[in-house]
CSV table of C-alpha atoms in Angstrom, one decimal:
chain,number,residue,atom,x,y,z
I,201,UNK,CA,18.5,5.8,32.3
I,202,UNK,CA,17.6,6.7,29.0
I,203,UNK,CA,14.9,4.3,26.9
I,204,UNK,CA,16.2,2.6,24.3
I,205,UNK,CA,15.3,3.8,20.9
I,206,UNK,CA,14.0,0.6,19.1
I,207,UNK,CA,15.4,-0.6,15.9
I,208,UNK,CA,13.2,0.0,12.8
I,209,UNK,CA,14.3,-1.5,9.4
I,210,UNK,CA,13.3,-1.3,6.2
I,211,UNK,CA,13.8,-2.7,3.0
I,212,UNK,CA,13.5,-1.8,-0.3
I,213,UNK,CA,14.8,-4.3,-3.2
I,214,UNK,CA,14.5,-4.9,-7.2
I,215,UNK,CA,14.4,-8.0,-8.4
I,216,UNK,CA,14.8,-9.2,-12.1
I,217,UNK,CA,13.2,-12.1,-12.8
I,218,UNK,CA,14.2,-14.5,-15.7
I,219,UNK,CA,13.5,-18.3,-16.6
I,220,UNK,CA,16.2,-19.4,-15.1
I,221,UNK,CA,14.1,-19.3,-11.6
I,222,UNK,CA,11.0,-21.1,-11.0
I,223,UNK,CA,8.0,-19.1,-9.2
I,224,UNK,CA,5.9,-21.0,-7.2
I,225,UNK,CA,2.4,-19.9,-6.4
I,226,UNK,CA,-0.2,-21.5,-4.1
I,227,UNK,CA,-4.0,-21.3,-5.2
I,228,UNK,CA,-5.0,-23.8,-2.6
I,229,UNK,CA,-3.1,-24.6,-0.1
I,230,UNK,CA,-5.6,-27.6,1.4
I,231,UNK,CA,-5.7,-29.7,-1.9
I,232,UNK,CA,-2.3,-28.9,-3.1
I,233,UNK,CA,-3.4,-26.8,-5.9
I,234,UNK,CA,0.0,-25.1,-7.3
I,235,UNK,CA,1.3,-23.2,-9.9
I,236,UNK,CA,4.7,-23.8,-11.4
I,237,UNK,CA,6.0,-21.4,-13.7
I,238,UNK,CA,9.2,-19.4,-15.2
I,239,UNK,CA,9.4,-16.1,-17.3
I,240,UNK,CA,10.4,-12.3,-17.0
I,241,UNK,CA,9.8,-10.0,-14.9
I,242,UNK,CA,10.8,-6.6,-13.0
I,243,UNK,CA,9.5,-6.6,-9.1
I,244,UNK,CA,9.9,-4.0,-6.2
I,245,UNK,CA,9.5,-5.2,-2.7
I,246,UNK,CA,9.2,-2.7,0.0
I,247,UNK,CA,9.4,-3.5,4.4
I,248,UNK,CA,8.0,-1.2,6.4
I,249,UNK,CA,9.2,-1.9,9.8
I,250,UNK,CA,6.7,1.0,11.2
I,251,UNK,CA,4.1,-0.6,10.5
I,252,UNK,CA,5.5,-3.7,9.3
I,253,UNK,CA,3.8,-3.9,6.2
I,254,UNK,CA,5.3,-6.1,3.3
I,255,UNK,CA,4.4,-4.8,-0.1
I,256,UNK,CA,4.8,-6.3,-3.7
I,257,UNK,CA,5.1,-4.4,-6.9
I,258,UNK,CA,5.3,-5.4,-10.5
I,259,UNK,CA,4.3,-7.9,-13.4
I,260,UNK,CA,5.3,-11.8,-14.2
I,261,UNK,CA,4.9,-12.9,-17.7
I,262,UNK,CA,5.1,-16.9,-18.0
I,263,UNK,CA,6.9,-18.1,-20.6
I,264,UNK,CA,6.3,-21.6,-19.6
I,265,UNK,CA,5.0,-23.7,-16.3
I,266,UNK,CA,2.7,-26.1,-15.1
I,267,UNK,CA,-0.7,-25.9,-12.4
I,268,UNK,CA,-1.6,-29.0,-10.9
I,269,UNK,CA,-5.2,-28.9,-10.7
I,270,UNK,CA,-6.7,-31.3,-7.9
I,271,UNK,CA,-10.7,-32.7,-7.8
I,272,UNK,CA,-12.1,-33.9,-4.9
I,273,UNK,CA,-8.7,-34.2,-3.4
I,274,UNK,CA,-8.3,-37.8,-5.7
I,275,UNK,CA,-7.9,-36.6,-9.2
I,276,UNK,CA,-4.8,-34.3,-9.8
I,277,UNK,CA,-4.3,-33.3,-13.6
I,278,UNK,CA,-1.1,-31.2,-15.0
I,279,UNK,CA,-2.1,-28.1,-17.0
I,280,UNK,CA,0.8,-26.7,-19.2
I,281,UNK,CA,0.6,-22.9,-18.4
I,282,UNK,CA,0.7,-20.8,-21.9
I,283,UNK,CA,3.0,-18.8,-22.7
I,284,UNK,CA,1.8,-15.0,-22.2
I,285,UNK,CA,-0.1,-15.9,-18.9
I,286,UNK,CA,0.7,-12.9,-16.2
I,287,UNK,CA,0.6,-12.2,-12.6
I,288,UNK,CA,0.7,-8.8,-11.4
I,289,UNK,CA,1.5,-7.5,-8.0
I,290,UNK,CA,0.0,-4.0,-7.0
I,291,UNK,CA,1.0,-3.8,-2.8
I,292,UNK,CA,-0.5,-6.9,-1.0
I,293,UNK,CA,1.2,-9.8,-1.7
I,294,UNK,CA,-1.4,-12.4,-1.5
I,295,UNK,CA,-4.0,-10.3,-3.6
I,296,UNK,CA,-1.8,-10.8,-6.9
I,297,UNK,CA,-4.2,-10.2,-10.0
I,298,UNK,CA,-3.6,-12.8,-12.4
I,299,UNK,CA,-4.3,-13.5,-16.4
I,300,UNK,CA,-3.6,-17.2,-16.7
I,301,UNK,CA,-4.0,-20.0,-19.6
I,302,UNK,CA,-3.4,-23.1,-19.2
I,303,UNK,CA,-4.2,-26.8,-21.1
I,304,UNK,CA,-4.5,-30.3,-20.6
I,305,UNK,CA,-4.1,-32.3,-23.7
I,306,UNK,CA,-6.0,-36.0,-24.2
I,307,UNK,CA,-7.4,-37.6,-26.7
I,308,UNK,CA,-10.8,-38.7,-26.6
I,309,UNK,CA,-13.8,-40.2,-28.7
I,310,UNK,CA,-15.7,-37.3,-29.9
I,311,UNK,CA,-18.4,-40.2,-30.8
I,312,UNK,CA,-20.0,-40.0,-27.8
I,313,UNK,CA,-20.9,-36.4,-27.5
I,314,UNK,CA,-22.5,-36.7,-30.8
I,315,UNK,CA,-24.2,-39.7,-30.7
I,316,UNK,CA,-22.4,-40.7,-34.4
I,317,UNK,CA,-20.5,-43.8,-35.0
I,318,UNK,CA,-17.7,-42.9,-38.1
I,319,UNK,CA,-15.9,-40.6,-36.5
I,320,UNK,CA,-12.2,-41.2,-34.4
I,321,UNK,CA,-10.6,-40.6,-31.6
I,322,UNK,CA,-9.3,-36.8,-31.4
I,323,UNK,CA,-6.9,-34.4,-29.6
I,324,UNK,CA,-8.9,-32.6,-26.7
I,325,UNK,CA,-7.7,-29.5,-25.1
I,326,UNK,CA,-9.4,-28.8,-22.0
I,327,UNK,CA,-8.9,-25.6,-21.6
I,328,UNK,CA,-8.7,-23.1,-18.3
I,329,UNK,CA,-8.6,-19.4,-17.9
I,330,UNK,CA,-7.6,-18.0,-14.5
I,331,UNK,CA,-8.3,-14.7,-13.4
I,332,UNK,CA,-9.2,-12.1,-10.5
I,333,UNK,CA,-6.6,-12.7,-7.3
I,334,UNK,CA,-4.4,-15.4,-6.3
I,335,UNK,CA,-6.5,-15.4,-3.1
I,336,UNK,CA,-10.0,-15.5,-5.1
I,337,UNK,CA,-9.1,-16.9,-8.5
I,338,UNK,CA,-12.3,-16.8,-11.0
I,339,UNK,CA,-11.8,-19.8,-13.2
I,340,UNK,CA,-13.5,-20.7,-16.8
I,341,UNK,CA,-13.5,-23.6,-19.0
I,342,UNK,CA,-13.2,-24.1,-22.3
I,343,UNK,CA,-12.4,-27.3,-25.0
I,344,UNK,CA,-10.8,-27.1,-28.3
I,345,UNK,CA,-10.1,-30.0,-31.1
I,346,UNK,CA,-8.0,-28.8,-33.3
I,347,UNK,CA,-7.8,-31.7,-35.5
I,348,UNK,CA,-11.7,-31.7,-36.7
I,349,UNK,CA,-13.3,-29.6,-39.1
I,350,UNK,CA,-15.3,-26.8,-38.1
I,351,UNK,CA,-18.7,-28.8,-39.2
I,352,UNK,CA,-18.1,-30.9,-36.7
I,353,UNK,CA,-17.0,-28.8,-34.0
I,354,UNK,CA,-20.3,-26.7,-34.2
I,355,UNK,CA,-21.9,-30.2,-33.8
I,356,UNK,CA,-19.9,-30.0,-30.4
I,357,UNK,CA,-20.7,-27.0,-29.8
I,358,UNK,CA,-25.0,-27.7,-29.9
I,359,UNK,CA,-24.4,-30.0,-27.7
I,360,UNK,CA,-22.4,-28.4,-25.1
I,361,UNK,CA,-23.6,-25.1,-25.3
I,362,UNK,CA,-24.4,-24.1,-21.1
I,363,UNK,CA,-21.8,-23.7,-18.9
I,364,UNK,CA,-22.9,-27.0,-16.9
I,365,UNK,CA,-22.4,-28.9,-19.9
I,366,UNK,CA,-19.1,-27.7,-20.6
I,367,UNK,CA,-18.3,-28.2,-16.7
I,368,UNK,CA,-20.0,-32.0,-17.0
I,369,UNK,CA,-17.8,-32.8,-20.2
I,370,UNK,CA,-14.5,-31.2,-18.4
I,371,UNK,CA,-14.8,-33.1,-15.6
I,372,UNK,CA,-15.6,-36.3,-17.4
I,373,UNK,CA,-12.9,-35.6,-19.6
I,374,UNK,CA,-10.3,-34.9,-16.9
I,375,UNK,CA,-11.3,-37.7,-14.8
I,376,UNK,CA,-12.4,-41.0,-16.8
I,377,UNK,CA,-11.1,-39.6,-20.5
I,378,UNK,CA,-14.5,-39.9,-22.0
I,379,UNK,CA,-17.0,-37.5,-22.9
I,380,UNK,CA,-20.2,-37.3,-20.6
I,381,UNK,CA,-23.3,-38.5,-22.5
I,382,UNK,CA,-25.7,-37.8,-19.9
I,383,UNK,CA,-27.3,-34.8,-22.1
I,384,UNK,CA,-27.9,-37.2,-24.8
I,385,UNK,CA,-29.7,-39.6,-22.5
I,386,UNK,CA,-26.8,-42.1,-22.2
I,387,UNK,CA,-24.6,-43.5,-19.7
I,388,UNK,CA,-22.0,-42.2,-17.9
I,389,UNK,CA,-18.8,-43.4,-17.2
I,390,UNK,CA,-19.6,-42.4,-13.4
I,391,UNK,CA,-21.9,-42.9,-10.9
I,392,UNK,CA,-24.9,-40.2,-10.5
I,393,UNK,CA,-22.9,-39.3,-7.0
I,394,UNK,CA,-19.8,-39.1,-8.1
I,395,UNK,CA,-20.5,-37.3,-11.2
I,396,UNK,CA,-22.4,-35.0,-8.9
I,397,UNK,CA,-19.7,-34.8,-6.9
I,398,UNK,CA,-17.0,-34.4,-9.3
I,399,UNK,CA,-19.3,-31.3,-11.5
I,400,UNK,CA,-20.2,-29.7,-8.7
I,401,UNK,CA,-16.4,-29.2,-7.8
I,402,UNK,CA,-15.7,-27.8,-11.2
I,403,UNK,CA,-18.8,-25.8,-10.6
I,404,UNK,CA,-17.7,-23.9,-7.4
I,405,UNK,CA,-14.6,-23.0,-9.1
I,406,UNK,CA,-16.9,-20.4,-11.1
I,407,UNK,CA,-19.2,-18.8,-8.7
């Protein structure tokens, strides 16, 4: 009796993508870290029953979305994804490269970081870029006001002017609402631990 010949299937498909579809992409699975988002784009997808081998081709432009960022698995903030943010496929389908921008919008009392009392509350846009892979995202931080003058924000910008500061006033900010004044020797509106805790989170993000 002969051996059966097994059955080997492949696929091949292309897919137009529009904003009438939401794409949803998971950065961290544990915490619930996802990205929301709709836009345009032309992707392959090839099945290679051989080998069976799943491979993704092509490039997402966002046009708009959202990415629920998570800290310490208690604070959860909504970041509007920008439009222009990309995702690009090039074979595996869990080593997407992606170009994303995103904000969270507050406002806060710029006071604090600089120590001076006849100034207002302000709009705050924490900033985040997201790049390298879906799997290993590289993330950076970033704040813009853009309803002070650019005296002031240089002001802002002597005083956060590391990386840990800018981490330490993100997390602050996302967290409590508030600037941290720890680098100008004041209080902050956490505990030592938890402030720790919370800017060392931020801080992982980047190495």
């Amino acid at each position: 009796e002969e051996a059966e010949t097994p059955l080997i299937v492949n696929v091949n498909a292309a897919i137009e993508a529009t904003p009438d579809a939401q794409v949803s992409l998971i950065l961290d699975q544990k915490l619930g870290d996802m990205i929301r988002a709709r836009g345009n784009g032309n992707l392959t997808f090839n099945y290679d029953g051989r080998d069976d081998q799943f491979k993704m081709y092509g490039q997402y432009q966002i046009t708009k979305g959202d990415y629920l960022f998570t800290i310490q698995s208690i604070i959860a903030r909504k970041f509007e994804l920008l439009d222009g943010s990309t995702v690009r496929w090039n074979g595996d389908p869990t080593a997407a490269v992606v170009d994303i921008d995103a904000k969270y919008t507050l406002n806060a009392y710029v006071g604090d970081i600089l120590a001076e009392d006849n100034v207002t509350s302000t709009q705050v846009n924490c900033l985040m870029d997201i790049s390298g892979t879906i799997s290993q995202p590289n993330v950076k931080f970033d704040l813009n006001m853009p309803n002070i003058d650019d005296d002031m924000m240089r002001k802002v910008r002597s005083v956060i002017n590391t990386d840990e500061a800018m981490n330490r006033n993100v997390a602050s900010l996302l967290a409590f609402g508030t600037f941290n004044t720890s680098d100008l020797g004041g209080n902050s509106s956490m505990s030592a631990v938890g402030f720790a805790a919370l800017s060392s989170e931020i801080s992982g993000l980047l190495s």
